[in-house]
Amino acid sequence: HSKRAGSHSYACYQPSMVDHRADDAALAEDLQHALDRGELHVLYQPQVDLATGAPIAAEALIRWQHPARGPISPVRFIPVAERSATIIGIGLWVLEQALRQMTVFDDPFHVSVNVSPRQLREPTIVHDILAVLRRVGADPRRLVLEVTESALVDEAGEIAALRALREHGIRIAIDDFGTGYSSLQYLTRLPVDILKIDRSFVAEMDDTPEGSAVAAAVIRLAQVLHLSTVAEGIETEDQAAELRALGCDIGQGFLYAKPLSPADLVAFAQVPAG
Ligand code: C2E
Ligand code: MG
Ligand code: MG
Ligand code: MG
């Protein structure tokens, strides 16, 4: 095993890493049929207005129920899908599911959908996303696309695609903000509306006063640039209270709800939050 893994990986050797590589081809093969076989579904994690507690949006999160292996995490299979064209079809399918789900809710409830870098590199991506919006009859202003900053650094094609989508009223969020390697300067040039504070920074808030420094800085930066902020991975009332005091707009995390089935999302959104 370890010989095939290459010497560079000895330092952080974990059996699962090597197993994953051997297993990638099998997973990629199964993924090609997963959509047709109805093995994929989408859950929705609510986002709440931190000031009022009201549910105002949901993030679509894909799930794969493998017939032989049981549930497989998107952390495991999305990177596999990204290495082939499979992510293109899967990504548009998630978008369509999410937009159909959103039509159940009243304006301005919106839906947030993750978009992988591989999707943004597809020359037809703008056309394809707009086509799904038209087919479903959904208002582009109620759609947020989440991209990671690594997808955007010096990637002119991807940035142009986002700019075109934004001109149609779609909002762009930078996911896991602060975990990439980019300079802050790039933010002022990007077509972006929302910064999502990575849950690692939210988790750090509990530890020490310094633990809040990154979250506080991101929120302040967003305010200066007229962007809104979503904090992900909120698990405690203390974290929520501190983020609220810092001026963070929206919260998402197990404190409010885990990712929910469509029916459970409807129930959650109808119960007045308190
Ligand atoms: P993400 O977009 O940053 O999504 C947030 C992840 O954090 C989700 O994991 C969610 O279940 C988890 N989470 C939410 N609240 C909490 C909390 O309070 N505590 C903790 N510990 N975790 C929390 P999930 O659903 O496993 O998704 C993992 C990643 O997979 C996502 O990270 C996203 O990058 C990717 N992903 C999921 N669905 C899609 C998709 O449809 N398309 C693409 N391209 N990527 C997707
Ligand atoms: Mg996300
Ligand atoms: Mg995130
Ligand atoms: Mg994250």
Short mmCIF file of C-alpha atoms and ligand atoms in Angstrom, two decimals:
data_model
loop_
_atom_site.label_atom_id
_atom_site.label_comp_id
_atom_site.label_asym_id
_atom_site.label_seq_id
_atom_site.Cartn_x
_atom_site.Cartn_y
_atom_site.Cartn_z
CA HIS A 1 0.00 0.00 0.00
CA SER A 2 2.44 2.63 1.19
CA LYS A 3 4.68 2.18 -1.83
CA ARG A 4 1.90 3.10 -4.19
CA ALA A 5 0.96 6.09 -2.10
CA GLY A 6 4.26 7.84 -2.85
CA SER A 7 6.89 9.03 -0.43
CA HIS A 8 5.41 12.50 -0.02
CA SER A 9 2.44 11.10 1.88
CA TYR A 10 4.39 9.24 4.58
CA ALA A 11 4.31 12.21 6.91
CA CYS A 12 0.55 12.12 7.28
CA TYR A 13 -0.07 8.49 6.44
CA GLN A 14 -3.56 7.29 7.16
CA PRO A 15 -4.77 3.92 5.88
CA SER A 16 -8.00 5.54 4.69
CA MET A 17 -6.13 7.89 2.34
CA VAL A 18 -4.56 5.05 0.41
CA ASP A 19 -7.75 3.02 0.44
CA HIS A 20 -9.56 6.03 -1.02
CA ARG A 21 -7.23 6.14 -4.00
CA ALA A 22 -7.69 2.49 -4.78
CA ASP A 23 -11.40 2.98 -4.39
CA ASP A 24 -11.82 6.15 -6.45
CA ALA A 25 -12.29 4.36 -9.77
CA ALA A 26 -15.03 2.17 -8.37
CA LEU A 27 -16.79 5.15 -6.81
CA ALA A 28 -16.51 7.19 -10.02
CA GLU A 29 -18.07 4.32 -11.94
CA ASP A 30 -20.95 3.94 -9.47
CA LEU A 31 -21.52 7.71 -9.40
CA GLN A 32 -22.20 7.75 -13.13
CA HIS A 33 -25.32 5.68 -12.51
CA ALA A 34 -26.28 7.05 -9.10
CA LEU A 35 -28.51 9.79 -10.50
CA ASP A 36 -30.43 7.48 -12.86
CA ARG A 37 -30.86 4.91 -10.12
CA GLY A 38 -32.34 7.43 -7.70
CA GLU A 39 -29.55 7.03 -5.15
CA LEU A 40 -28.94 10.78 -4.73
CA HIS A 41 -31.09 13.16 -2.73
CA VAL A 42 -30.84 16.66 -1.37
CA LEU A 43 -31.20 17.83 2.23
CA TYR A 44 -31.68 21.45 3.26
CA GLN A 45 -30.01 23.15 6.20
CA PRO A 46 -31.91 26.24 7.35
CA GLN A 47 -30.28 29.64 7.68
CA VAL A 48 -31.75 32.08 10.18
CA ASP A 49 -31.69 35.84 10.54
CA LEU A 50 -29.42 36.25 13.58
CA ALA A 51 -31.22 39.41 14.68
CA THR A 52 -34.73 37.91 14.73
CA GLY A 53 -34.21 34.14 14.64
CA ALA A 54 -36.49 33.88 11.60
CA PRO A 55 -35.67 31.21 8.99
CA ILE A 56 -34.85 33.03 5.75
CA ALA A 57 -32.99 30.56 3.57
CA ALA A 58 -31.68 27.01 3.25
CA GLU A 59 -28.50 25.49 1.87
CA ALA A 60 -28.90 22.48 -0.41
CA LEU A 61 -26.57 19.61 0.60
CA ILE A 62 -26.34 16.48 -1.51
CA ARG A 63 -26.52 12.95 -0.11
CA TRP A 64 -25.68 9.60 -1.70
CA GLN A 65 -27.31 6.43 -0.44
CA HIS A 66 -25.14 3.75 -2.01
CA PRO A 67 -27.05 0.47 -2.47
CA ALA A 68 -24.20 -1.68 -1.11
CA ARG A 69 -22.16 0.70 1.05
CA GLY A 70 -24.88 2.80 2.65
CA PRO A 71 -24.56 6.58 2.97
CA ILE A 72 -21.41 8.16 1.49
CA SER A 73 -20.44 11.70 2.55
CA PRO A 74 -20.21 14.45 -0.08
CA VAL A 75 -16.77 15.20 1.36
CA ARG A 76 -15.82 11.81 -0.05
CA PHE A 77 -17.68 11.68 -3.38
CA ILE A 78 -17.84 15.31 -4.60
CA PRO A 79 -14.04 15.40 -5.19
CA VAL A 80 -14.41 12.14 -7.16
CA ALA A 81 -17.24 13.64 -9.24
CA GLU A 82 -15.12 16.77 -9.79
CA ARG A 83 -12.39 14.74 -11.43
CA SER A 84 -14.78 13.66 -14.16
CA ALA A 85 -17.63 15.32 -16.01
CA THR A 86 -20.08 13.65 -13.59
CA ILE A 87 -20.15 16.77 -11.42
CA ILE A 88 -21.73 18.75 -14.27
CA GLY A 89 -24.90 16.67 -14.39
CA ILE A 90 -25.06 16.20 -10.63
CA GLY A 91 -24.56 19.92 -10.01
CA LEU A 92 -27.39 20.94 -12.34
CA TRP A 93 -29.62 18.26 -10.83
CA VAL A 94 -29.03 19.63 -7.29
CA LEU A 95 -29.77 23.13 -8.59
CA GLU A 96 -33.07 22.01 -10.10
CA GLN A 97 -34.11 20.14 -6.94
CA ALA A 98 -33.28 23.17 -4.80
CA LEU A 99 -35.13 25.64 -7.02
CA ARG A 100 -38.24 23.42 -7.10
CA GLN A 101 -38.09 23.13 -3.34
CA MET A 102 -37.81 26.90 -3.00
CA THR A 103 -41.05 27.52 -4.90
CA VAL A 104 -42.84 26.03 -1.87
CA PHE A 105 -41.77 29.06 0.17
CA ASP A 106 -42.80 32.68 -0.03
CA ASP A 107 -40.55 35.44 -1.22
CA PRO A 108 -37.92 36.37 0.05
CA PHE A 109 -36.97 32.89 1.35
CA HIS A 110 -33.98 31.90 -0.75
CA VAL A 111 -31.90 28.85 -1.48
CA SER A 112 -28.13 28.42 -1.53
CA VAL A 113 -26.48 25.86 -3.80
CA ASN A 114 -22.82 24.76 -3.81
CA VAL A 115 -21.05 25.03 -7.15
CA SER A 116 -17.74 23.28 -7.73
CA PRO A 117 -14.81 24.87 -9.60
CA ARG A 118 -15.09 22.19 -12.27
CA GLN A 119 -18.67 23.33 -13.00
CA LEU A 120 -17.58 26.97 -13.35
CA ARG A 121 -14.98 25.98 -15.92
CA GLU A 122 -17.65 24.49 -18.17
CA PRO A 123 -18.14 26.92 -21.10
CA THR A 124 -21.94 26.46 -21.05
CA ILE A 125 -22.38 26.91 -17.29
CA VAL A 126 -24.08 30.34 -17.42
CA HIS A 127 -26.49 29.18 -20.12
CA ASP A 128 -27.17 25.92 -18.27
CA ILE A 129 -27.94 27.58 -14.92
CA LEU A 130 -30.22 30.16 -16.54
CA ALA A 131 -32.00 27.34 -18.44
CA VAL A 132 -32.75 25.52 -15.16
CA LEU A 133 -34.08 28.74 -13.61
CA ARG A 134 -36.39 29.26 -16.60
CA ARG A 135 -37.58 25.65 -16.65
CA VAL A 136 -38.52 25.79 -12.97
CA GLY A 137 -39.86 29.34 -13.25
CA ALA A 138 -37.71 30.48 -10.32
CA ASP A 139 -36.66 34.06 -9.57
CA PRO A 140 -32.85 34.34 -9.90
CA ARG A 141 -32.85 36.86 -7.04
CA ARG A 142 -33.80 34.02 -4.70
CA LEU A 143 -30.78 31.92 -5.65
CA VAL A 144 -27.35 32.08 -4.02
CA LEU A 145 -24.42 30.14 -5.49
CA GLU A 146 -21.66 29.15 -3.06
CA VAL A 147 -18.14 28.93 -4.41
CA THR A 148 -14.87 28.46 -2.55
CA GLU A 149 -12.18 31.10 -2.82
CA SER A 150 -9.73 28.60 -4.31
CA ALA A 151 -12.04 28.46 -7.35
CA LEU A 152 -11.60 32.16 -7.95
CA VAL A 153 -8.02 33.17 -7.46
CA ASP A 154 -6.69 34.32 -10.82
CA GLU A 155 -9.27 32.27 -12.68
CA ALA A 156 -10.51 34.77 -15.26
CA GLY A 157 -12.98 32.39 -16.90
CA GLU A 158 -14.65 31.43 -13.63
CA ILE A 159 -14.86 35.05 -12.52
CA ALA A 160 -16.43 36.05 -15.85
CA ALA A 161 -19.05 33.31 -15.44
CA LEU A 162 -19.92 34.51 -11.95
CA ARG A 163 -20.13 38.09 -13.15
CA ALA A 164 -22.59 37.08 -15.89
CA LEU A 165 -24.71 35.09 -13.42
CA ARG A 166 -24.72 38.02 -11.03
CA GLU A 167 -25.93 40.35 -13.79
CA HIS A 168 -29.02 38.13 -13.92
CA GLY A 169 -29.69 38.73 -10.24
CA ILE A 170 -28.12 35.59 -8.80
CA ARG A 171 -26.08 36.25 -5.65
CA ILE A 172 -22.62 34.82 -5.09
CA ALA A 173 -21.31 33.64 -1.71
CA ILE A 174 -17.73 32.71 -0.92
CA ASP A 175 -17.93 29.46 1.05
CA ASP A 176 -15.52 28.50 3.86
CA PHE A 177 -14.14 32.03 3.72
CA GLY A 178 -10.73 32.44 5.31
CA THR A 179 -9.55 28.88 4.77
CA GLY A 180 -8.06 29.44 1.30
CA TYR A 181 -4.73 30.91 0.36
CA SER A 182 -5.90 34.03 -1.40
CA SER A 183 -4.98 37.60 -0.61
CA LEU A 184 -7.68 39.88 0.69
CA GLN A 185 -7.08 42.33 -2.13
CA TYR A 186 -8.83 40.07 -4.61
CA LEU A 187 -12.11 40.48 -2.75
CA THR A 188 -12.59 44.02 -3.99
CA ARG A 189 -12.41 42.84 -7.61
CA LEU A 190 -14.69 39.85 -7.34
CA PRO A 191 -18.39 39.63 -8.17
CA VAL A 192 -19.40 38.66 -4.62
CA ASP A 193 -22.34 39.41 -2.33
CA ILE A 194 -21.88 37.20 0.72
CA LEU A 195 -19.02 35.88 2.84
CA LYS A 196 -19.61 32.58 4.63
CA ILE A 197 -17.45 32.41 7.74
CA ASP A 198 -15.97 28.93 7.93
CA ARG A 199 -17.14 26.83 10.82
CA SER A 200 -13.57 26.36 12.08
CA PHE A 201 -13.54 30.07 13.00
CA VAL A 202 -16.93 29.78 14.69
CA ALA A 203 -15.67 26.81 16.70
CA GLU A 204 -12.61 28.82 17.82
CA MET A 205 -14.84 31.46 19.38
CA ASP A 206 -15.39 29.31 22.45
CA ASP A 207 -11.75 28.88 23.36
CA THR A 208 -10.28 32.28 24.19
CA PRO A 209 -11.06 35.96 23.53
CA GLU A 210 -8.50 35.78 20.70
CA GLY A 211 -10.54 32.92 19.23
CA SER A 212 -13.11 35.44 18.04
CA ALA A 213 -10.56 37.53 16.17
CA VAL A 214 -10.97 35.94 12.75
CA ALA A 215 -14.76 35.95 12.80
CA ALA A 216 -14.74 39.57 13.97
CA ALA A 217 -12.30 40.60 11.24
CA VAL A 218 -14.29 38.87 8.50
CA ILE A 219 -17.51 40.53 9.63
CA ARG A 220 -15.84 43.93 9.76
CA LEU A 221 -14.30 43.42 6.32
CA ALA A 222 -17.68 42.43 4.89
CA GLN A 223 -19.29 45.54 6.37
CA VAL A 224 -16.71 47.82 4.79
CA LEU A 225 -17.15 46.11 1.41
CA HIS A 226 -20.99 46.11 1.73
CA LEU A 227 -21.19 42.34 1.71
CA SER A 228 -23.42 40.29 3.98
CA THR A 229 -22.17 37.54 6.27
CA VAL A 230 -23.32 34.01 7.03
CA ALA A 231 -21.71 32.11 9.89
CA GLU A 232 -21.70 28.33 9.40
CA GLY A 233 -21.39 25.61 12.00
CA ILE A 234 -23.05 27.48 14.89
CA GLU A 235 -23.53 24.91 17.62
CA THR A 236 -24.02 26.97 20.81
CA GLU A 237 -26.08 29.91 22.02
CA ASP A 238 -22.85 31.61 23.09
CA GLN A 239 -21.50 31.50 19.54
CA ALA A 240 -24.80 32.85 18.18
CA ALA A 241 -24.90 35.67 20.72
CA GLU A 242 -21.34 36.71 20.02
CA LEU A 243 -21.80 36.60 16.24
CA ARG A 244 -24.96 38.68 16.61
CA ALA A 245 -23.09 41.24 18.72
CA LEU A 246 -20.33 41.38 16.10
CA GLY A 247 -22.94 42.23 13.45
CA CYS A 248 -23.09 38.93 11.55
CA ASP A 249 -26.28 38.80 9.48
CA ILE A 250 -27.21 35.14 9.12
CA GLY A 251 -26.53 31.94 11.06
CA GLN A 252 -26.46 28.28 10.07
CA GLY A 253 -25.61 25.27 12.17
CA PHE A 254 -26.75 22.42 14.39
CA LEU A 255 -27.96 24.93 17.02
CA TYR A 256 -30.83 25.74 14.64
CA ALA A 257 -31.14 22.58 12.59
CA LYS A 258 -29.15 19.85 10.94
CA PRO A 259 -29.67 19.34 7.18
CA LEU A 260 -33.38 18.44 6.82
CA SER A 261 -35.59 16.55 4.39
CA PRO A 262 -37.86 18.77 2.26
CA ALA A 263 -40.86 17.99 4.51
CA ASP A 264 -38.90 18.77 7.69
CA LEU A 265 -37.64 22.02 6.17
CA VAL A 266 -41.22 23.11 5.49
CA ALA A 267 -42.15 22.28 9.09
CA PHE A 268 -39.11 24.14 10.44
CA ALA A 269 -39.76 27.24 8.35
CA GLN A 270 -43.42 27.39 9.43
CA VAL A 271 -42.76 27.24 13.15
CA PRO A 272 -42.02 30.75 14.40
CA ALA A 273 -38.47 30.69 15.67
CA GLY A 274 -37.87 31.96 19.16
P1 C2E B 1 -20.22 23.24 2.99
O1 C2E B 1 -20.83 23.79 1.75
O2 C2E B 1 -19.29 24.13 3.74
O3 C2E B 1 -21.45 22.76 3.88
C1 C2E B 1 -21.47 22.84 5.26
C2 C2E B 1 -21.19 21.50 5.89
O4 C2E B 1 -21.14 21.66 7.30
C3 C2E B 1 -22.27 20.45 5.65
O5 C2E B 1 -21.64 19.17 5.57
C4 C2E B 1 -23.10 20.54 6.91
O6 C2E B 1 -23.85 19.38 7.18
C5 C2E B 1 -22.04 20.79 7.94
N1 C2E B 1 -22.56 21.48 9.12
C6 C2E B 1 -23.58 22.35 9.16
N2 C2E B 1 -23.78 22.83 10.41
C7 C2E B 1 -22.85 22.23 11.19
C8 C2E B 1 -22.53 22.33 12.60
O7 C2E B 1 -23.15 23.04 13.38
N3 C2E B 1 -21.47 21.59 13.03
C9 C2E B 1 -20.76 20.77 12.20
N4 C2E B 1 -19.76 20.08 12.73
N5 C2E B 1 -21.04 20.66 10.87
C10 C2E B 1 -22.07 21.39 10.38
P2 C2E B 1 -21.99 18.14 4.43
O8 C2E B 1 -23.46 18.15 4.14
O9 C2E B 1 -21.35 16.85 4.81
O10 C2E B 1 -21.27 18.73 3.16
C11 C2E B 1 -19.88 18.82 3.11
C12 C2E B 1 -19.38 19.58 1.93
O11 C2E B 1 -19.70 18.88 0.71
C13 C2E B 1 -20.04 20.94 1.77
O12 C2E B 1 -19.43 21.86 2.64
C14 C2E B 1 -19.76 21.21 0.30
O13 C2E B 1 -18.47 21.70 0.12
C15 C2E B 1 -19.87 19.83 -0.32
N6 C2E B 1 -21.19 19.66 -0.93
C16 C2E B 1 -22.36 19.27 -0.37
N7 C2E B 1 -23.36 19.26 -1.29
C17 C2E B 1 -22.81 19.67 -2.45
C18 C2E B 1 -23.31 19.88 -3.80
O14 C2E B 1 -24.51 19.73 -4.09
N8 C2E B 1 -22.42 20.31 -4.75
C19 C2E B 1 -21.09 20.53 -4.45
N9 C2E B 1 -20.29 20.95 -5.45
N10 C2E B 1 -20.61 20.36 -3.21
C20 C2E B 1 -21.43 19.93 -2.24
MG MG B 2 -21.69 25.48 1.21
MG MG B 3 -19.38 26.17 3.99
MG MG B 4 -17.48 24.33 5.33
#
